[in-house]
Amino acid sequence: MTEQLKQNKEKTAKKLVLIVFAMFGFGFALVPLYDVFCDITGLNGKTADSAATYTADGVDETRTIRVQFISRTAKGIPWQFEPMVNEVEVHPGEMKLVKFYAKNESVRDIIGQAVPSVSPGQAALYFQKIECFCFNQQPLKANEDVEMALQFYVDPELPDHISELTLSYTLYDITGKVES
């Protein structure tokens, strides 16, 4: 009976080691799987990272969508970064231009990169950026400031139950990643 017990313990140990390796591999696969899932479903509020072409067949003047703008800087980036208007009302299919202000309040040159997110996440599929400062890196010299443009439209196919969405930008310092 002790031989049988020893074999059972070895089988259990092998199974546990296999499970640990499988869990480790699955952990690494989660990030790309999550990105694919978000791209397919539009969850997580990720917007397109390239310019959209204006394709709306017309403006739906029967609906008004309120678009709010929020900005923040990641920890450690000494920039002032804010929308020049906090919200706009737009009819689906109507193009709008808004601007954001950024100032490098540091004594050194910094390259920033803005990362957008739309809430509710389902609306990200319908928020179309034609021109956006988030498509490019934003190099600013010490104490330099700039106005940055965002031109967008909300696709008329936006579900009827969504009448308000929020576009949020987080600005990151990518200086070290670009210069390396």
PDB file of C-alpha atoms in Angstrom:
ATOM      1  CA  MET A   1       0.000   0.000   0.000  1.00  0.00           C
ATOM      2  CA  THR A   2       2.907   2.385   0.574  1.00  0.00           C
ATOM      3  CA  GLU A   3       4.054   1.875  -3.039  1.00  0.00           C
ATOM      4  CA  GLN A   4       0.558   2.819  -4.268  1.00  0.00           C
ATOM      5  CA  LEU A   5       0.553   5.875  -1.999  1.00  0.00           C
ATOM      6  CA  LYS A   6       3.973   6.929  -3.322  1.00  0.00           C
ATOM      7  CA  GLN A   7       2.748   6.623  -6.945  1.00  0.00           C
ATOM      8  CA  ASN A   8      -0.369   8.652  -6.139  1.00  0.00           C
ATOM      9  CA  LYS A   9       1.757  11.404  -4.576  1.00  0.00           C
ATOM     10  CA  GLU A  10       4.027  11.506  -7.636  1.00  0.00           C
ATOM     11  CA  LYS A  11       1.024  11.734  -9.988  1.00  0.00           C
ATOM     12  CA  THR A  12      -0.478  14.507  -7.877  1.00  0.00           C
ATOM     13  CA  ALA A  13       2.839  16.392  -7.797  1.00  0.00           C
ATOM     14  CA  LYS A  14       3.193  16.132 -11.596  1.00  0.00           C
ATOM     15  CA  LYS A  15      -0.363  17.348 -12.097  1.00  0.00           C
ATOM     16  CA  LEU A  16       0.213  20.294  -9.773  1.00  0.00           C
ATOM     17  CA  VAL A  17       3.441  21.273 -11.563  1.00  0.00           C
ATOM     18  CA  LEU A  18       1.614  21.081 -14.901  1.00  0.00           C
ATOM     19  CA  ILE A  19      -1.213  23.242 -13.516  1.00  0.00           C
ATOM     20  CA  VAL A  20       1.312  25.825 -12.252  1.00  0.00           C
ATOM     21  CA  PHE A  21       2.959  26.064 -15.688  1.00  0.00           C
ATOM     22  CA  ALA A  22      -0.424  26.289 -17.402  1.00  0.00           C
ATOM     23  CA  MET A  23      -1.525  29.090 -15.044  1.00  0.00           C
ATOM     24  CA  PHE A  24       1.756  30.937 -15.621  1.00  0.00           C
ATOM     25  CA  GLY A  25       1.326  30.700 -19.402  1.00  0.00           C
ATOM     26  CA  PHE A  26      -2.310  31.775 -19.200  1.00  0.00           C
ATOM     27  CA  GLY A  27      -1.270  34.796 -17.128  1.00  0.00           C
ATOM     28  CA  PHE A  28       1.052  35.954 -19.904  1.00  0.00           C
ATOM     29  CA  ALA A  29      -1.607  35.342 -22.539  1.00  0.00           C
ATOM     30  CA  LEU A  30      -4.226  37.413 -20.704  1.00  0.00           C
ATOM     31  CA  VAL A  31      -2.980  40.830 -21.842  1.00  0.00           C
ATOM     32  CA  PRO A  32      -3.101  40.139 -25.604  1.00  0.00           C
ATOM     33  CA  LEU A  33      -6.331  38.168 -25.188  1.00  0.00           C
ATOM     34  CA  TYR A  34      -7.867  41.074 -23.283  1.00  0.00           C
ATOM     35  CA  ASP A  35      -6.803  43.527 -26.015  1.00  0.00           C
ATOM     36  CA  VAL A  36      -8.411  41.334 -28.686  1.00  0.00           C
ATOM     37  CA  PHE A  37     -11.557  41.006 -26.578  1.00  0.00           C
ATOM     38  CA  CYS A  38     -11.735  44.807 -26.121  1.00  0.00           C
ATOM     39  CA  ASP A  39     -11.200  45.418 -29.840  1.00  0.00           C
ATOM     40  CA  ILE A  40     -14.025  43.043 -30.734  1.00  0.00           C
ATOM     41  CA  THR A  41     -16.531  44.166 -28.107  1.00  0.00           C
ATOM     42  CA  GLY A  42     -15.581  47.821 -27.669  1.00  0.00           C
ATOM     43  CA  LEU A  43     -15.303  47.354 -23.928  1.00  0.00           C
ATOM     44  CA  ASN A  44     -12.759  49.234 -21.819  1.00  0.00           C
ATOM     45  CA  GLY A  45     -13.359  52.463 -23.727  1.00  0.00           C
ATOM     46  CA  LYS A  46     -10.400  52.069 -26.053  1.00  0.00           C
ATOM     47  CA  THR A  47     -10.644  54.313 -29.060  1.00  0.00           C
ATOM     48  CA  ALA A  48      -8.986  53.859 -32.425  1.00  0.00           C
ATOM     49  CA  ASP A  49      -5.323  54.840 -32.495  1.00  0.00           C
ATOM     50  CA  SER A  50      -5.449  56.163 -36.045  1.00  0.00           C
ATOM     51  CA  ALA A  51      -7.480  58.795 -37.863  1.00  0.00           C
ATOM     52  CA  ALA A  52     -10.987  57.976 -38.998  1.00  0.00           C
ATOM     53  CA  THR A  53     -12.379  59.156 -42.287  1.00  0.00           C
ATOM     54  CA  TYR A  54     -15.520  61.234 -42.038  1.00  0.00           C
ATOM     55  CA  THR A  55     -18.163  58.855 -43.377  1.00  0.00           C
ATOM     56  CA  ALA A  56     -21.370  60.020 -41.753  1.00  0.00           C
ATOM     57  CA  ASP A  57     -24.214  60.146 -44.282  1.00  0.00           C
ATOM     58  CA  GLY A  58     -25.674  63.192 -42.615  1.00  0.00           C
ATOM     59  CA  VAL A  59     -26.333  64.850 -39.321  1.00  0.00           C
ATOM     60  CA  ASP A  60     -29.071  63.479 -37.075  1.00  0.00           C
ATOM     61  CA  GLU A  61     -30.477  66.721 -35.706  1.00  0.00           C
ATOM     62  CA  THR A  62     -33.164  64.871 -33.757  1.00  0.00           C
ATOM     63  CA  ARG A  63     -30.569  63.730 -31.216  1.00  0.00           C
ATOM     64  CA  THR A  64     -28.062  65.646 -29.137  1.00  0.00           C
ATOM     65  CA  ILE A  65     -25.097  63.951 -27.477  1.00  0.00           C
ATOM     66  CA  ARG A  66     -23.239  65.628 -24.656  1.00  0.00           C
ATOM     67  CA  VAL A  67     -19.493  64.965 -24.849  1.00  0.00           C
ATOM     68  CA  GLN A  68     -17.452  65.742 -21.752  1.00  0.00           C
ATOM     69  CA  PHE A  69     -13.667  66.074 -21.716  1.00  0.00           C
ATOM     70  CA  ILE A  70     -11.407  65.106 -18.842  1.00  0.00           C
ATOM     71  CA  SER A  71      -7.623  65.211 -18.707  1.00  0.00           C
ATOM     72  CA  ARG A  72      -5.024  64.153 -16.215  1.00  0.00           C
ATOM     73  CA  THR A  73      -1.297  63.729 -16.098  1.00  0.00           C
ATOM     74  CA  ALA A  74       0.378  60.547 -15.000  1.00  0.00           C
ATOM     75  CA  LYS A  75       2.434  60.705 -11.847  1.00  0.00           C
ATOM     76  CA  GLY A  76       5.720  62.469 -12.356  1.00  0.00           C
ATOM     77  CA  ILE A  77       4.997  64.510 -15.500  1.00  0.00           C
ATOM     78  CA  PRO A  78       5.231  68.221 -14.648  1.00  0.00           C
ATOM     79  CA  TRP A  79       2.810  69.447 -17.293  1.00  0.00           C
ATOM     80  CA  GLN A  80      -0.341  71.461 -17.139  1.00  0.00           C
ATOM     81  CA  PHE A  81      -2.780  69.583 -19.373  1.00  0.00           C
ATOM     82  CA  GLU A  82      -6.455  70.426 -19.741  1.00  0.00           C
ATOM     83  CA  PRO A  83      -9.306  70.740 -22.227  1.00  0.00           C
ATOM     84  CA  MET A  84     -10.062  74.295 -23.303  1.00  0.00           C
ATOM     85  CA  VAL A  85     -13.782  73.447 -23.050  1.00  0.00           C
ATOM     86  CA  ASN A  86     -15.157  70.934 -20.567  1.00  0.00           C
ATOM     87  CA  GLU A  87     -18.051  69.745 -22.696  1.00  0.00           C
ATOM     88  CA  VAL A  88     -19.801  70.210 -26.019  1.00  0.00           C
ATOM     89  CA  GLU A  89     -23.122  69.172 -27.442  1.00  0.00           C
ATOM     90  CA  VAL A  90     -23.011  67.455 -30.804  1.00  0.00           C
ATOM     91  CA  HIS A  91     -25.557  65.919 -33.122  1.00  0.00           C
ATOM     92  CA  PRO A  92     -24.587  62.433 -34.348  1.00  0.00           C
ATOM     93  CA  GLY A  93     -22.768  62.843 -37.651  1.00  0.00           C
ATOM     94  CA  GLU A  94     -21.725  66.447 -36.904  1.00  0.00           C
ATOM     95  CA  MET A  95     -17.987  67.238 -36.874  1.00  0.00           C
ATOM     96  CA  LYS A  96     -16.616  69.144 -33.907  1.00  0.00           C
ATOM     97  CA  LEU A  97     -13.238  70.687 -33.184  1.00  0.00           C
ATOM     98  CA  VAL A  98     -12.042  71.126 -29.611  1.00  0.00           C
ATOM     99  CA  LYS A  99      -8.634  72.057 -28.272  1.00  0.00           C
ATOM    100  CA  PHE A 100      -6.558  71.007 -25.337  1.00  0.00           C
ATOM    101  CA  TYR A 101      -3.874  73.109 -23.679  1.00  0.00           C
ATOM    102  CA  ALA A 102      -0.540  71.714 -22.551  1.00  0.00           C
ATOM    103  CA  LYS A 103       2.399  73.407 -20.889  1.00  0.00           C
ATOM    104  CA  ASN A 104       5.682  71.844 -19.884  1.00  0.00           C
ATOM    105  CA  GLU A 105       6.286  73.404 -16.467  1.00  0.00           C
ATOM    106  CA  SER A 106       9.629  71.670 -16.125  1.00  0.00           C
ATOM    107  CA  VAL A 107      13.160  72.960 -16.686  1.00  0.00           C
ATOM    108  CA  ARG A 108      13.844  70.087 -19.095  1.00  0.00           C
ATOM    109  CA  ASP A 109      12.436  69.057 -22.454  1.00  0.00           C
ATOM    110  CA  ILE A 110       9.772  66.333 -22.184  1.00  0.00           C
ATOM    111  CA  ILE A 111       7.995  64.175 -24.739  1.00  0.00           C
ATOM    112  CA  GLY A 112       4.403  63.427 -23.777  1.00  0.00           C
ATOM    113  CA  GLN A 113       1.905  60.929 -25.146  1.00  0.00           C
ATOM    114  CA  ALA A 114      -1.824  61.179 -24.461  1.00  0.00           C
ATOM    115  CA  VAL A 115      -3.834  57.970 -24.135  1.00  0.00           C
ATOM    116  CA  PRO A 116      -7.606  58.291 -24.654  1.00  0.00           C
ATOM    117  CA  SER A 117     -10.486  56.391 -23.133  1.00  0.00           C
ATOM    118  CA  VAL A 118     -14.230  56.744 -23.706  1.00  0.00           C
ATOM    119  CA  SER A 119     -16.942  56.070 -21.181  1.00  0.00           C
ATOM    120  CA  PRO A 120     -19.292  54.277 -21.402  1.00  0.00           C
ATOM    121  CA  GLY A 121     -17.032  51.746 -23.080  1.00  0.00           C
ATOM    122  CA  GLN A 122     -19.659  50.771 -25.652  1.00  0.00           C
ATOM    123  CA  ALA A 123     -19.575  54.341 -27.025  1.00  0.00           C
ATOM    124  CA  ALA A 124     -15.880  54.013 -27.964  1.00  0.00           C
ATOM    125  CA  LEU A 125     -16.896  52.200 -31.142  1.00  0.00           C
ATOM    126  CA  TYR A 126     -18.921  55.245 -32.232  1.00  0.00           C
ATOM    127  CA  PHE A 127     -16.545  58.035 -31.220  1.00  0.00           C
ATOM    128  CA  GLN A 128     -14.573  58.758 -34.395  1.00  0.00           C
ATOM    129  CA  LYS A 129     -11.428  60.896 -34.182  1.00  0.00           C
ATOM    130  CA  ILE A 130     -10.540  62.525 -37.498  1.00  0.00           C
ATOM    131  CA  GLU A 131      -7.579  64.453 -36.107  1.00  0.00           C
ATOM    132  CA  CYS A 132      -6.127  63.987 -32.638  1.00  0.00           C
ATOM    133  CA  PHE A 133      -3.012  65.034 -30.788  1.00  0.00           C
ATOM    134  CA  CYS A 134      -3.098  61.571 -29.235  1.00  0.00           C
ATOM    135  CA  PHE A 135      -1.994  60.050 -32.555  1.00  0.00           C
ATOM    136  CA  ASN A 136       1.465  61.630 -32.141  1.00  0.00           C
ATOM    137  CA  GLN A 137       4.061  62.207 -29.481  1.00  0.00           C
ATOM    138  CA  GLN A 138       4.052  65.742 -28.090  1.00  0.00           C
ATOM    139  CA  PRO A 139       7.583  67.080 -27.544  1.00  0.00           C
ATOM    140  CA  LEU A 140       7.647  70.281 -25.510  1.00  0.00           C
ATOM    141  CA  LYS A 141      10.714  72.242 -24.511  1.00  0.00           C
ATOM    142  CA  ALA A 142      11.048  73.563 -20.968  1.00  0.00           C
ATOM    143  CA  ASN A 143       8.265  76.094 -20.227  1.00  0.00           C
ATOM    144  CA  GLU A 144       6.825  75.725 -23.738  1.00  0.00           C
ATOM    145  CA  ASP A 145       3.055  75.575 -24.199  1.00  0.00           C
ATOM    146  CA  VAL A 146       0.820  74.466 -27.043  1.00  0.00           C
ATOM    147  CA  GLU A 147      -2.807  74.157 -28.086  1.00  0.00           C
ATOM    148  CA  MET A 148      -3.588  70.700 -29.446  1.00  0.00           C
ATOM    149  CA  ALA A 149      -6.545  69.897 -31.693  1.00  0.00           C
ATOM    150  CA  LEU A 150      -9.090  67.113 -31.556  1.00  0.00           C
ATOM    151  CA  GLN A 151     -11.537  66.870 -34.450  1.00  0.00           C
ATOM    152  CA  PHE A 152     -14.207  64.213 -34.083  1.00  0.00           C
ATOM    153  CA  TYR A 153     -17.730  63.125 -34.796  1.00  0.00           C
ATOM    154  CA  VAL A 154     -20.099  60.705 -33.110  1.00  0.00           C
ATOM    155  CA  ASP A 155     -21.323  58.017 -35.478  1.00  0.00           C
ATOM    156  CA  PRO A 156     -25.097  58.235 -36.053  1.00  0.00           C
ATOM    157  CA  GLU A 157     -25.271  54.497 -35.303  1.00  0.00           C
ATOM    158  CA  LEU A 158     -24.615  55.271 -31.614  1.00  0.00           C
ATOM    159  CA  PRO A 159     -27.258  53.330 -29.637  1.00  0.00           C
ATOM    160  CA  ASP A 160     -30.245  55.467 -28.680  1.00  0.00           C
ATOM    161  CA  HIS A 161     -29.832  54.857 -24.948  1.00  0.00           C
ATOM    162  CA  ILE A 162     -26.461  56.681 -24.950  1.00  0.00           C
ATOM    163  CA  SER A 163     -26.924  60.438 -24.775  1.00  0.00           C
ATOM    164  CA  GLU A 164     -23.752  61.342 -22.920  1.00  0.00           C
ATOM    165  CA  LEU A 165     -20.171  60.194 -23.191  1.00  0.00           C
ATOM    166  CA  THR A 166     -16.896  61.184 -21.614  1.00  0.00           C
ATOM    167  CA  LEU A 167     -13.558  61.343 -23.384  1.00  0.00           C
ATOM    168  CA  SER A 168     -10.708  61.097 -20.934  1.00  0.00           C
ATOM    169  CA  TYR A 169      -7.020  61.584 -21.717  1.00  0.00           C
ATOM    170  CA  THR A 170      -4.102  60.589 -19.539  1.00  0.00           C
ATOM    171  CA  LEU A 171      -0.782  62.185 -20.462  1.00  0.00           C
ATOM    172  CA  TYR A 172       2.376  60.127 -19.935  1.00  0.00           C
ATOM    173  CA  ASP A 173       6.046  61.111 -19.997  1.00  0.00           C
ATOM    174  CA  ILE A 174       7.649  58.899 -22.658  1.00  0.00           C
ATOM    175  CA  THR A 175      10.924  60.837 -22.929  1.00  0.00           C
ATOM    176  CA  GLY A 176      13.087  57.951 -21.713  1.00  0.00           C
ATOM    177  CA  LYS A 177      11.383  55.443 -23.973  1.00  0.00           C
ATOM    178  CA  VAL A 178      11.873  57.569 -27.100  1.00  0.00           C
ATOM    179  CA  GLU A 179      15.481  58.626 -26.537  1.00  0.00           C
ATOM    180  CA  SER A 180      16.767  55.181 -25.579  1.00  0.00           C
TER     181      SER A 180
END
